[in-house]
Short mmCIF file of C-alpha atoms and ligand atoms in Angstrom, two decimals:
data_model
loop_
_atom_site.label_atom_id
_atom_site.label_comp_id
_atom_site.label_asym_id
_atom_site.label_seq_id
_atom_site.Cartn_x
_atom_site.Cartn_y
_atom_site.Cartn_z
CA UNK A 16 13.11 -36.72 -37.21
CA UNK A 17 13.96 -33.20 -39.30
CA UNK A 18 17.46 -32.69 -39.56
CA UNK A 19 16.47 -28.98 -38.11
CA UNK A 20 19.83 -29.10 -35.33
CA UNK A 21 22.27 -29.94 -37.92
CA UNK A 22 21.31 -28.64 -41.12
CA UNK A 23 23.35 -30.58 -44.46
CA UNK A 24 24.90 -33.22 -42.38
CA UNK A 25 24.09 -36.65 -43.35
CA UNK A 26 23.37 -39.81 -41.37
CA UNK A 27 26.90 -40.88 -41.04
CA UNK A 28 27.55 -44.21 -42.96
CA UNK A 29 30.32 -46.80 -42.97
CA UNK A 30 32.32 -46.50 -46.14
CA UNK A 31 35.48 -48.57 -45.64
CA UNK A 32 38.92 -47.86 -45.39
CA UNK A 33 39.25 -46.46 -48.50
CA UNK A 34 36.68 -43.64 -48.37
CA UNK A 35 38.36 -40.08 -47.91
CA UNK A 36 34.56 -38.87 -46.80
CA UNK A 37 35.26 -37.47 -43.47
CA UNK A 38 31.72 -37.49 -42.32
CA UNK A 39 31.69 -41.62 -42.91
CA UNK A 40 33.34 -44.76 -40.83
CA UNK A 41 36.35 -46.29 -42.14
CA UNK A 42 36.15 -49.23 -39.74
CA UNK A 43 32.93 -48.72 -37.85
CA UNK A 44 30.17 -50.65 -39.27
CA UNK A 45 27.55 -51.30 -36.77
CA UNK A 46 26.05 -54.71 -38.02
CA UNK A 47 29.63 -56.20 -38.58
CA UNK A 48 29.71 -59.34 -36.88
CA UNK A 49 33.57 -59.71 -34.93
CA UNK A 50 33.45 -63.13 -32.98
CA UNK A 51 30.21 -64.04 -31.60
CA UNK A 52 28.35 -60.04 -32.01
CA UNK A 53 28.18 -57.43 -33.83
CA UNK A 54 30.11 -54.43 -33.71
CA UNK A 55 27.60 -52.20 -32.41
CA UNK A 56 26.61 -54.92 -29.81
CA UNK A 57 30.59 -55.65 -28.20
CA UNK A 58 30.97 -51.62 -28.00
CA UNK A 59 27.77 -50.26 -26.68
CA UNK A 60 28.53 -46.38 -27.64
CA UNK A 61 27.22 -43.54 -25.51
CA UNK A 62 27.45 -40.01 -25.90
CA UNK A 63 27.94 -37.67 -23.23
CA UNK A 64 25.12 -35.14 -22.70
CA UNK A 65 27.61 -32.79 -20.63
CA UNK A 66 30.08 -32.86 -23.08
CA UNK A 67 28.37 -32.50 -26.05
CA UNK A 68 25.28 -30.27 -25.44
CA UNK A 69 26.75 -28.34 -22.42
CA UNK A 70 30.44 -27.91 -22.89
CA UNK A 71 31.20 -24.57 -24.28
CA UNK A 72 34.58 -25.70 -24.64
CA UNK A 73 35.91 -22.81 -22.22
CA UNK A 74 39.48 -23.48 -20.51
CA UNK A 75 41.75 -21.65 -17.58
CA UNK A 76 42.92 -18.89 -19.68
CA UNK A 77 39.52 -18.66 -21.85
CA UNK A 78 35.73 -18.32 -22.34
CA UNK A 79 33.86 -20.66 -24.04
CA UNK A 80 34.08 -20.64 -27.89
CA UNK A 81 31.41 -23.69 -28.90
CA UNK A 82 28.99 -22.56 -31.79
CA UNK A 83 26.10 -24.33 -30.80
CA UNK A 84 22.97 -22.15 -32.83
CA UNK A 85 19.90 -24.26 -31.12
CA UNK A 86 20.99 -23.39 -27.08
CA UNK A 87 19.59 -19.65 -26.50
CA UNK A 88 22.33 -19.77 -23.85
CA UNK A 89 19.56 -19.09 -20.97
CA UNK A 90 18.47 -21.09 -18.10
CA UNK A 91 15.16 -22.23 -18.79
CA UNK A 92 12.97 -24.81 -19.45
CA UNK A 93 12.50 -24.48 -22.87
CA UNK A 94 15.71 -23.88 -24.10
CA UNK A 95 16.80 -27.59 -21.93
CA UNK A 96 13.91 -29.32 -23.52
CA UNK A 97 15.00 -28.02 -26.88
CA UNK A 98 18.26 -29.39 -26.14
CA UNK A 99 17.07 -32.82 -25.86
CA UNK A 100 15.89 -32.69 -29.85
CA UNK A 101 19.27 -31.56 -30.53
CA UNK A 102 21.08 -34.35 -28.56
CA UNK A 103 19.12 -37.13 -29.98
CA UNK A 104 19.29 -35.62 -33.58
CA UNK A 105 23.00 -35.89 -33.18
CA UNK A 106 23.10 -38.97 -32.09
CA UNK A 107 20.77 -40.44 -34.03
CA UNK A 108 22.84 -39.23 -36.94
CA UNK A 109 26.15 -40.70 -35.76
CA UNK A 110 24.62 -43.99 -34.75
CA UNK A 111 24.73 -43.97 -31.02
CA UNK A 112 22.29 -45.64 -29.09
CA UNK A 113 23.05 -44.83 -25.75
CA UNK A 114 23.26 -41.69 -23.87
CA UNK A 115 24.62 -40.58 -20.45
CA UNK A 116 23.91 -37.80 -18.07
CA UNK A 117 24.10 -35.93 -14.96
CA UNK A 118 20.98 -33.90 -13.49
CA UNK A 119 22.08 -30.27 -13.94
CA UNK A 120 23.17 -31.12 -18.03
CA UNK A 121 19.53 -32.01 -18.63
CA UNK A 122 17.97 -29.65 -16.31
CA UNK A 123 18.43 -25.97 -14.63
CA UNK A 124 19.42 -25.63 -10.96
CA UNK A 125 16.58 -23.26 -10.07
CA UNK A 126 16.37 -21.63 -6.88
CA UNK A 127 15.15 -24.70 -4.21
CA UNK A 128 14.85 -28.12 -4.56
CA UNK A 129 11.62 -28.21 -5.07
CA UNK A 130 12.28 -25.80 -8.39
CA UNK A 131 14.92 -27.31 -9.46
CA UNK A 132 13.19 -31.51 -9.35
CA UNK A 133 10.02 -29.96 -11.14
CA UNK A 134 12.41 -28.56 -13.85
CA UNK A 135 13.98 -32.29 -14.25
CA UNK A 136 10.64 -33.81 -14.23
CA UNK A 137 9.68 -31.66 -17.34
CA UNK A 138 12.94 -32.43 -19.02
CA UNK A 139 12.57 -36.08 -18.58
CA UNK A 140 9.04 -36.12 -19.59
CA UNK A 141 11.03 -34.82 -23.36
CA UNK A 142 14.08 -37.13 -22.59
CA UNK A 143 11.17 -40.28 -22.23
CA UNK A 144 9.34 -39.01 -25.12
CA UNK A 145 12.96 -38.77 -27.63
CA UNK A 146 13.62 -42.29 -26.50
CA UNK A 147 10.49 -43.68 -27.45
CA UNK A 148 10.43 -41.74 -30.95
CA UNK A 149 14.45 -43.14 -31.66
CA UNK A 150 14.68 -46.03 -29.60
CA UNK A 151 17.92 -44.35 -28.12
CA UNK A 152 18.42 -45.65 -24.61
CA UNK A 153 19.73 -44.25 -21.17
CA UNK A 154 23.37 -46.10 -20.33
CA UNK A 155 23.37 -44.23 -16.98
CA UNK A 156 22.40 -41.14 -14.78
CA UNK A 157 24.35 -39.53 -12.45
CA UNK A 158 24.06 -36.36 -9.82
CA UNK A 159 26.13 -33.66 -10.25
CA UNK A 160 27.70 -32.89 -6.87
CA UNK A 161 30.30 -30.12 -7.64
CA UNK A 162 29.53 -27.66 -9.73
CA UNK A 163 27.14 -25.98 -7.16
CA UNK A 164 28.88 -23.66 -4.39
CA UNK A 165 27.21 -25.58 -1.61
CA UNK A 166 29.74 -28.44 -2.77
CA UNK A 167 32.70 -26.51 -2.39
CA UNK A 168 34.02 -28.70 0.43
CA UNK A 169 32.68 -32.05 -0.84
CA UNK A 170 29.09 -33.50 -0.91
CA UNK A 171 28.70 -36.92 0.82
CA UNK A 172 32.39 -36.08 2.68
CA UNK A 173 31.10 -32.54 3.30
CA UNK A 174 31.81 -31.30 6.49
CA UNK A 175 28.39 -29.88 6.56
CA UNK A 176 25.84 -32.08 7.75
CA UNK A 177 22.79 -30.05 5.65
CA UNK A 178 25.35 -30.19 2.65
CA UNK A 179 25.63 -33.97 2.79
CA UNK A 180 21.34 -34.38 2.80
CA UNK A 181 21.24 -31.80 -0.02
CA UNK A 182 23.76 -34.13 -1.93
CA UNK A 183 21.67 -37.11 -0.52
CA UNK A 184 18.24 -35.68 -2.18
CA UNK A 185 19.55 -34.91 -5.28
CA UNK A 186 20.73 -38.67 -5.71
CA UNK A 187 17.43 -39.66 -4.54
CA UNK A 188 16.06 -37.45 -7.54
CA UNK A 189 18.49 -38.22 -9.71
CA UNK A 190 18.21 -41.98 -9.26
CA UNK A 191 14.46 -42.08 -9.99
CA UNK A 192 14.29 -40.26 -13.20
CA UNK A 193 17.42 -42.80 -13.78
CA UNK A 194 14.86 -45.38 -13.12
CA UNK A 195 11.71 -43.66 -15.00
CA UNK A 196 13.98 -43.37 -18.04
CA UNK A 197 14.97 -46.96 -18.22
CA UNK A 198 18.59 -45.99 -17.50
CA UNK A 199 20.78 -49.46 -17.61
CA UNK A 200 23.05 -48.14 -14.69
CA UNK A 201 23.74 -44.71 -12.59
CA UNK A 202 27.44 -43.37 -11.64
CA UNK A 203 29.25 -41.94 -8.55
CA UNK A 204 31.70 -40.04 -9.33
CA UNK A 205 32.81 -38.14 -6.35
CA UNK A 206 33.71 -34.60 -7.75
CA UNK A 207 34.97 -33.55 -4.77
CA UNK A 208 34.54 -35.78 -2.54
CA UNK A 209 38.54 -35.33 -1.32
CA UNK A 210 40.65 -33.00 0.90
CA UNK A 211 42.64 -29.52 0.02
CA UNK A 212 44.15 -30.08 2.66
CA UNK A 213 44.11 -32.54 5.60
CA UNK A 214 44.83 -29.84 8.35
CA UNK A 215 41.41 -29.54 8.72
CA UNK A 216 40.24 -32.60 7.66
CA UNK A 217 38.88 -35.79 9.50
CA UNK A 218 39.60 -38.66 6.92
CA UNK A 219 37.97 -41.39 8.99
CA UNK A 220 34.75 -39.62 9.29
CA UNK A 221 34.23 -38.42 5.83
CA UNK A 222 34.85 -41.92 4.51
CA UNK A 223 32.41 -42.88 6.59
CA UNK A 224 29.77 -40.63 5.07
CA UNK A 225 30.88 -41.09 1.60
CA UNK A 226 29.57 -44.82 2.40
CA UNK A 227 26.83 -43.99 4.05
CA UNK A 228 25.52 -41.79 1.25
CA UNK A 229 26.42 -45.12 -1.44
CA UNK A 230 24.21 -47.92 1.20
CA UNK A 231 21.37 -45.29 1.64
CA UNK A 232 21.23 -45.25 -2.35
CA UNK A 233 21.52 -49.03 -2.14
CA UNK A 234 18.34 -48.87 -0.02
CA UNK A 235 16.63 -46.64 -2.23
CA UNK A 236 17.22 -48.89 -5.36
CA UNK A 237 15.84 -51.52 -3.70
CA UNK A 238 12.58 -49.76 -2.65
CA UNK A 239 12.01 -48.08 -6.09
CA UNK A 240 12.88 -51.45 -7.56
CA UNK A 241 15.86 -49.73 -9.82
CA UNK A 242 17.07 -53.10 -11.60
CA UNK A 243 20.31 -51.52 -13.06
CA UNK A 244 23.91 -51.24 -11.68
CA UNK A 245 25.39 -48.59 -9.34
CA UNK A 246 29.03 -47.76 -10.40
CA UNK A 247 32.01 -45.90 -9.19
CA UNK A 248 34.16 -43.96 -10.97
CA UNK A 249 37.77 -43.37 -10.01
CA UNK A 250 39.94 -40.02 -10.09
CA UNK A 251 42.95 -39.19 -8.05
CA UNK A 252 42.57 -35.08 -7.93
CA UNK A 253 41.27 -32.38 -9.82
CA UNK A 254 39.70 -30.26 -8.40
CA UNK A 255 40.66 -31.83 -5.31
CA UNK A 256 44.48 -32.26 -4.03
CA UNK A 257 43.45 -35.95 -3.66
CA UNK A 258 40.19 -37.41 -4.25
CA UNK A 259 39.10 -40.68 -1.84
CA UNK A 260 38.21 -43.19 -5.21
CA UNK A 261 41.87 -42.16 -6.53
CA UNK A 262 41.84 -45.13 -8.73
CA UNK A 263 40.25 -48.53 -8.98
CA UNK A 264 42.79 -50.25 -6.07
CA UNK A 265 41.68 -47.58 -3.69
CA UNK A 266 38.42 -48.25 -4.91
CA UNK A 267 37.86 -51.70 -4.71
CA UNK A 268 39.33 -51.24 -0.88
CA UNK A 269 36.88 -49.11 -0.08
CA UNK A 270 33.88 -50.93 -1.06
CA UNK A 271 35.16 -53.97 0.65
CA UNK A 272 36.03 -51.83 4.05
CA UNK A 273 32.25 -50.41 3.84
CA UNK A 274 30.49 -53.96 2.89
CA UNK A 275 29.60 -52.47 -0.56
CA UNK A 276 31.32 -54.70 -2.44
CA UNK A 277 29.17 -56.77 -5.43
CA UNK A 278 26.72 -53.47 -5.05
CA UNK A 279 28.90 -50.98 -7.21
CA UNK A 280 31.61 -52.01 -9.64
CA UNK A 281 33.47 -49.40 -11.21
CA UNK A 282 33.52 -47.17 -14.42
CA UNK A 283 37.22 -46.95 -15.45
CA UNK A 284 38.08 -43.64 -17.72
CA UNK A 285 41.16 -43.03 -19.12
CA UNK A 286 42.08 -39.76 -18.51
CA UNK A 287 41.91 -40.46 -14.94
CA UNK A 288 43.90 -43.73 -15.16
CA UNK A 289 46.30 -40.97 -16.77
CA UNK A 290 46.05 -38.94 -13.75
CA UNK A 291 46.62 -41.51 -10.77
CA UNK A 292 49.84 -42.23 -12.49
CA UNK A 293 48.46 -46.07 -13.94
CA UNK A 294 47.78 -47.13 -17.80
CA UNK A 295 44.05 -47.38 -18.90
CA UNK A 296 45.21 -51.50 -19.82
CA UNK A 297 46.12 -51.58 -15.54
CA UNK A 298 42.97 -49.93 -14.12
CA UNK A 299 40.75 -51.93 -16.40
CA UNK A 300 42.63 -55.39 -15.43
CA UNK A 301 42.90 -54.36 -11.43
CA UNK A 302 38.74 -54.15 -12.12
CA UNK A 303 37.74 -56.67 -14.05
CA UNK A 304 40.11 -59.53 -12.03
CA UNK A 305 37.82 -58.53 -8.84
CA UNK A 306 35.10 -58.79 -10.95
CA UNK A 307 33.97 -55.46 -10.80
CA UNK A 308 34.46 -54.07 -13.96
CA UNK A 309 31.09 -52.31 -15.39
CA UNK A 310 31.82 -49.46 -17.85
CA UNK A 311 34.32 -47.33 -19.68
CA UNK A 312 34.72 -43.91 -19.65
CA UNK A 313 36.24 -43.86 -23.17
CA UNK A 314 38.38 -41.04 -23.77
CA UNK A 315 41.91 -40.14 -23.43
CA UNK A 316 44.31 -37.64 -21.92
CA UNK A 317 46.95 -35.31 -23.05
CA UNK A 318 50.60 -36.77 -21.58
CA UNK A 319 52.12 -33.35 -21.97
CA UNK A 320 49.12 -31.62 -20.09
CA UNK A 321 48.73 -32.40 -16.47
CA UNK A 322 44.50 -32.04 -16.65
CA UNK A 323 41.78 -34.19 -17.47
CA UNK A 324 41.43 -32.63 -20.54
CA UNK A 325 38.89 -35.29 -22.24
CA UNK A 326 40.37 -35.98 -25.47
CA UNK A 327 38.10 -38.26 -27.78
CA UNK A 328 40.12 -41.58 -27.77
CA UNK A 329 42.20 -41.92 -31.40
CA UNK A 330 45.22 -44.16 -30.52
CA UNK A 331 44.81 -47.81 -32.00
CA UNK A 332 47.28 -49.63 -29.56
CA UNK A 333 44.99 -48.03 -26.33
CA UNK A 334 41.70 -48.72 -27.91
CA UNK A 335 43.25 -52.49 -28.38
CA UNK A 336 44.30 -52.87 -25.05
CA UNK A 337 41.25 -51.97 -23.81
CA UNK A 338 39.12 -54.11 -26.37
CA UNK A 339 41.56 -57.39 -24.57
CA UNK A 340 40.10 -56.84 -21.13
CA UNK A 341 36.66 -55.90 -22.58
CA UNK A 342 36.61 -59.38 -24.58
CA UNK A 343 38.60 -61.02 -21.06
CA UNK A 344 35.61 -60.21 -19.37
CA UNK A 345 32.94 -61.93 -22.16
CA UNK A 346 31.64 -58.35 -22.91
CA UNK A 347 29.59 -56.22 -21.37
CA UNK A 348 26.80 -56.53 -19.92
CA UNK A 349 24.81 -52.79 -18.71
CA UNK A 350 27.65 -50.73 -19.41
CA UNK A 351 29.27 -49.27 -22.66
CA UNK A 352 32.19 -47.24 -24.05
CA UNK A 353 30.73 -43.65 -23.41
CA UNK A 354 32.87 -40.57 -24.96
CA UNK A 355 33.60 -38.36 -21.90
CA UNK A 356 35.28 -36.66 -24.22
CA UNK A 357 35.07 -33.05 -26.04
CA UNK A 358 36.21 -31.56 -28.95
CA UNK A 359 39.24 -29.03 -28.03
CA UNK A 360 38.78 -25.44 -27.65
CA UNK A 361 39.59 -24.53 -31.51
CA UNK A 362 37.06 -27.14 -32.68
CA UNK A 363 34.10 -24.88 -31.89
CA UNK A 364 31.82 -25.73 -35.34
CA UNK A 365 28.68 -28.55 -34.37
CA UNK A 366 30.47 -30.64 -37.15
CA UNK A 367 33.73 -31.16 -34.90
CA UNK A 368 31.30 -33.25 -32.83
CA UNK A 369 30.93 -35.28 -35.89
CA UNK A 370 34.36 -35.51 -36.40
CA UNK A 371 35.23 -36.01 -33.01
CA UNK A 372 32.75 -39.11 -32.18
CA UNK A 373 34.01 -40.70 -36.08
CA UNK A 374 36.90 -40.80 -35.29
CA UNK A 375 36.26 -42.59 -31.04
CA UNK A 376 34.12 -45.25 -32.99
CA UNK A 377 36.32 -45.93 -35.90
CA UNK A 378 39.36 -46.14 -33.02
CA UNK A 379 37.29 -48.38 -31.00
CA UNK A 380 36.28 -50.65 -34.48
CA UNK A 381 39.77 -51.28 -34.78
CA UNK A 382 40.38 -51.53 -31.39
CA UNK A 383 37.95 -54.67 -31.42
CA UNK A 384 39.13 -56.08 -34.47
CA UNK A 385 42.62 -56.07 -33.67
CA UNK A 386 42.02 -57.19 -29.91
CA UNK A 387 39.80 -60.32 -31.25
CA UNK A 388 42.67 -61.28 -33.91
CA UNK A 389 44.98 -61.68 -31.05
CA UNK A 390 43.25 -63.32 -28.74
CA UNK A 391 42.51 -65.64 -31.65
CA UNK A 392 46.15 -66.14 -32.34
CA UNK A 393 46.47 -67.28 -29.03
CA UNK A 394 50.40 -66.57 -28.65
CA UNK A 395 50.21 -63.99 -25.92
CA UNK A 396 47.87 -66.43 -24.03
CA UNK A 397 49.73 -69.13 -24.31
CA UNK A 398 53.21 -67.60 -22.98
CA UNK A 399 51.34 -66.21 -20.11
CA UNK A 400 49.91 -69.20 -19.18
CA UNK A 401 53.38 -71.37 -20.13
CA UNK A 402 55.34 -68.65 -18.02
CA UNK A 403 53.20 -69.77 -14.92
CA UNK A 404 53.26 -73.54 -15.54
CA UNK A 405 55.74 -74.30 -12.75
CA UNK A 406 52.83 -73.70 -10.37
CA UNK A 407 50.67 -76.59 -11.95
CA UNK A 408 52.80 -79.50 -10.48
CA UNK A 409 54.63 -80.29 -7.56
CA UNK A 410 55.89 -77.28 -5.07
CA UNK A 411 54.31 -74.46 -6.67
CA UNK A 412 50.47 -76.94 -7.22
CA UNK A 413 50.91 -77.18 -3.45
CA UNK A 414 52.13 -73.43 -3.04
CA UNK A 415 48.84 -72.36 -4.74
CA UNK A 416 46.71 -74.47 -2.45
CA UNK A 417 48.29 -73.90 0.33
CA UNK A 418 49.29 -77.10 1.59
CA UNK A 419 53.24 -75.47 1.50
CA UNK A 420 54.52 -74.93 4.54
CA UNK A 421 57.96 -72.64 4.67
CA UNK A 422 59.96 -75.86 6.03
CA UNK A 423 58.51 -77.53 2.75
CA UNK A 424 59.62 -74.47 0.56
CA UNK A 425 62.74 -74.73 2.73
CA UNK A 426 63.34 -78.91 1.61
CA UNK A 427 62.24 -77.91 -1.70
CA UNK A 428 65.43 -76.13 -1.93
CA UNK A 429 67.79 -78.13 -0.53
CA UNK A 430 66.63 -80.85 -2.48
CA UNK A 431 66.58 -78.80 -5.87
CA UNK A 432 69.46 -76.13 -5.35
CA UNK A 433 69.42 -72.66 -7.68
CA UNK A 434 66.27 -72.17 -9.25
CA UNK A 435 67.35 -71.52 -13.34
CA UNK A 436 64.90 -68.66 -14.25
CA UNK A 437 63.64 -67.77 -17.84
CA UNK A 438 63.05 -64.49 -19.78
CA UNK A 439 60.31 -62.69 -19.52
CA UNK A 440 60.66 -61.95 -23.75
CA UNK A 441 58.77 -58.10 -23.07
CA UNK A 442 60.50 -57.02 -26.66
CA UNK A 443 59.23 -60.40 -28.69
CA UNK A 444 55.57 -59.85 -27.37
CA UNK A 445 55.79 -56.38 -28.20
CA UNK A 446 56.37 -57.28 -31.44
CA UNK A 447 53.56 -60.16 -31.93
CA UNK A 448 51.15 -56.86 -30.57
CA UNK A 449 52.73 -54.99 -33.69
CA UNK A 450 51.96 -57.74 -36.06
CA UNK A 451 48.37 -57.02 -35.47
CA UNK A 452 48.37 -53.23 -35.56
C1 XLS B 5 34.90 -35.93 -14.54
C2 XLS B 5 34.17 -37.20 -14.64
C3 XLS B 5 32.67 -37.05 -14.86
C4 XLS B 5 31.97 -38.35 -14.59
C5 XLS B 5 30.51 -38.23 -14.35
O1 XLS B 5 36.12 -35.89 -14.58
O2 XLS B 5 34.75 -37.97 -15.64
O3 XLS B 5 32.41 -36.58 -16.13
O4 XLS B 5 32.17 -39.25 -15.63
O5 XLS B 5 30.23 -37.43 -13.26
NI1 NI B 6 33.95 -39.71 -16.50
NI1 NI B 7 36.90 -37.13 -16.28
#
């Protein structure tokens, strides 16, 4: 491929921690094995196609500033297939091999449907044909269900009955160029699917929908034969006052209320973890322990700024933390680490999304390499599992099986007096974290 997007920057190589190159990995090096894989296999990369092709890096109080000299800036055809060469120069320069999308990055919204899936259809013919010539692969697809007016009020919890079917067509669209590209999985995230206010709003019924919408997509997978996984995404608000999958808890209830459960698990980001109030380390572990954890949203939040602002992820101790419950759950199987993440408003040059995706993989290399090391050392492990072991044996064996009644909790008692509890040593674990950091 001709370097033609990103004219005197080099394939990005791994140079070690000593190398003061910043276009070059410190810690990334793709064919580094770390336990039983390599690097490049444990953190499945993807790049964000909204983020780094379409974000013009515009905030509340701004325009967009992004320099990006290939994009014409117009709506058509051309200009989105030229994109694609763009994209997949990028990432074939910084190593990624998987890429994510929604319908209206790829494509134009034209004026009808009809338009507007013939448009997508020409895109993906150039998305199918960039994959074969780079062997880059599709980690998901997704629908975008809020950026159009229509969606104002929601799109499967629209109010609106012809506003819900136009939502429901485009994720029958959507879905099937998901499944002509090969894509390994395909998101909900429900942009607005939420209340402003519940004055006027009938919660029971637009739940309803909202699962409606996810088991007549769980009909249509079937039919087309779509082999990958269906994920949700969670976010509390923003733009709404409170959005329905407001983190993984809420969630997980709701696919279990609407018989959806084992057909979606969820894609856990960071910035919304940030958001409903939870650590990234607790949304991942509330997933993963109902066995439902499929993908990571990797990027990270500002503490100081009350937004989803989509910071790429640069903080060793949460790209560890993460790495534990990646490795707890023996890897992953179709979904990645994929940078929803953009550079900031005063990073406008196409080399900031060099930068900017450097520095998420080197994170995430270290991430791995420090989460394997203490898993290996086994201390953590074993005072968590020590810490428990008074339900192996006697009352608290026959607690966990239930075969304790309250009178035999009750005799327990009497026959044992004050229980003599034992510190829970936060500060000393702390520090065995810190010895691998
Ligand atoms: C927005 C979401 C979005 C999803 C895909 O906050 O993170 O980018 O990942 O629709
Ligand atoms: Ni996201
Ligand atoms: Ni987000």
């Amino acid at each position: 491929m001709s370097g033609e997007f990103f004219p005197g920057i080099p394939t990005i190589a791994y140079e070690g921690p000593k190398s003061r190159n910043p276009l070059a990995f410190k810690h990334y090096n793709a064919s580094e094995v770390v336990g039983d894989k390599t690097m490049k296999e444990h953190l499945r990369f993807a790049c964000a196609y909204w983020h780094t092709m379409r974000n013009g890096l515009a905030d509340p109080f701004g325009g967009p500033t992004a320099e990006r000299p290939w994009d014409d800036g117009s709506d058509s055809v051309d200009n989105a297939r030229k994109r694609v060469w763009a994209m997949f120069e990028f990432m074939q320069k910084v190593g990624i091999d998987f890429y994510c999308f929604h319908d209206r990055d790829v494509a134009p919204e034209l004026n009808d449907l009809t338009a507007s899936n013939q448009a997508l259809d020409a895109v993906a013919d150039e998305l199918l044909k960039a994959q074969n010539q780079t062997g880059i692969k599709l980690l998901w697809g997704t629908a975008c269900l809020f950026s159009h007016k229509r969606y104002n009020q929601g799109a499967g919890t629209s109010p609106d009955a012809d506003v819900f079917a136009y939502a429901a067509a485009q994720v029958k669209k959507a879905l099937e160029v998901t499944h002509r590209l090969g894509g390994e999985g395909y998101v909900f995230w429900g942009g607005r699917e939420g209340y402003a206010t519940l004055w006027n709003t009938d919660m029971k019924r637009e739940l309803g929908h909202l699962a409606r919408l996810l088991h007549m997509a769980v009909a249509h997978k079937r039919k087309i034969g779509f082999q990958g996984a269906f994920y949700i995404e969670p976010k509390p608000r923003e733009p709404s006052t409170h959005q329905y999958d407001s983190d993984a808890a809420a969630c997980l209830n709701f696919l279990r209320e609407h018989g959806l459960m084992g057909e979606l698990s969820l894609n856990i980001e960071t910035n919304h973890a940030t958001l409903a109030g939870h650590t990234m380390m607790h949304e991942l572990r509330v997933a993963r322990e109902a066995g439902a954890l499929g993908s990571i949203d990797a990027n990270t939040g500002d503490e100081l700024i009350g937004w989803d602002t989509d910071q790429f992820p640069t903080n060793i101790y949460l790209t560890t933390q993460i790495m534990i419950e990646v490795l707890r759950m023996g890897g992953f199987a179709t979904g990645g680490l994929n940078f929803d993440a953009k550079c900031r408003r005063e990073s406008f040059e196409p080399v900031d999304l060099f930068h900017a995706h450097i520095g998420g993989m080197d994170a995430f290399a270290r991430g791995l390499k420090t989460a394997h090391a203490i898993i290996g050392d086994g201390r953590i492990d074993a005072f968590v599992k020590e810490r428990y072991q008074s339900f192996d044996a006697g009352i608290g064996a026959r607690i966990e099986a239930g075969n304790a009644t309250l009178e035999d909790c009750e005799a327990h008692i009497l026959a044992t007096g004050e229980p003599s509890t034992r510190s829970g040593r936060q500060e000393m674990l702390e520090n065995i974290i810190n010895e691998f950091i």
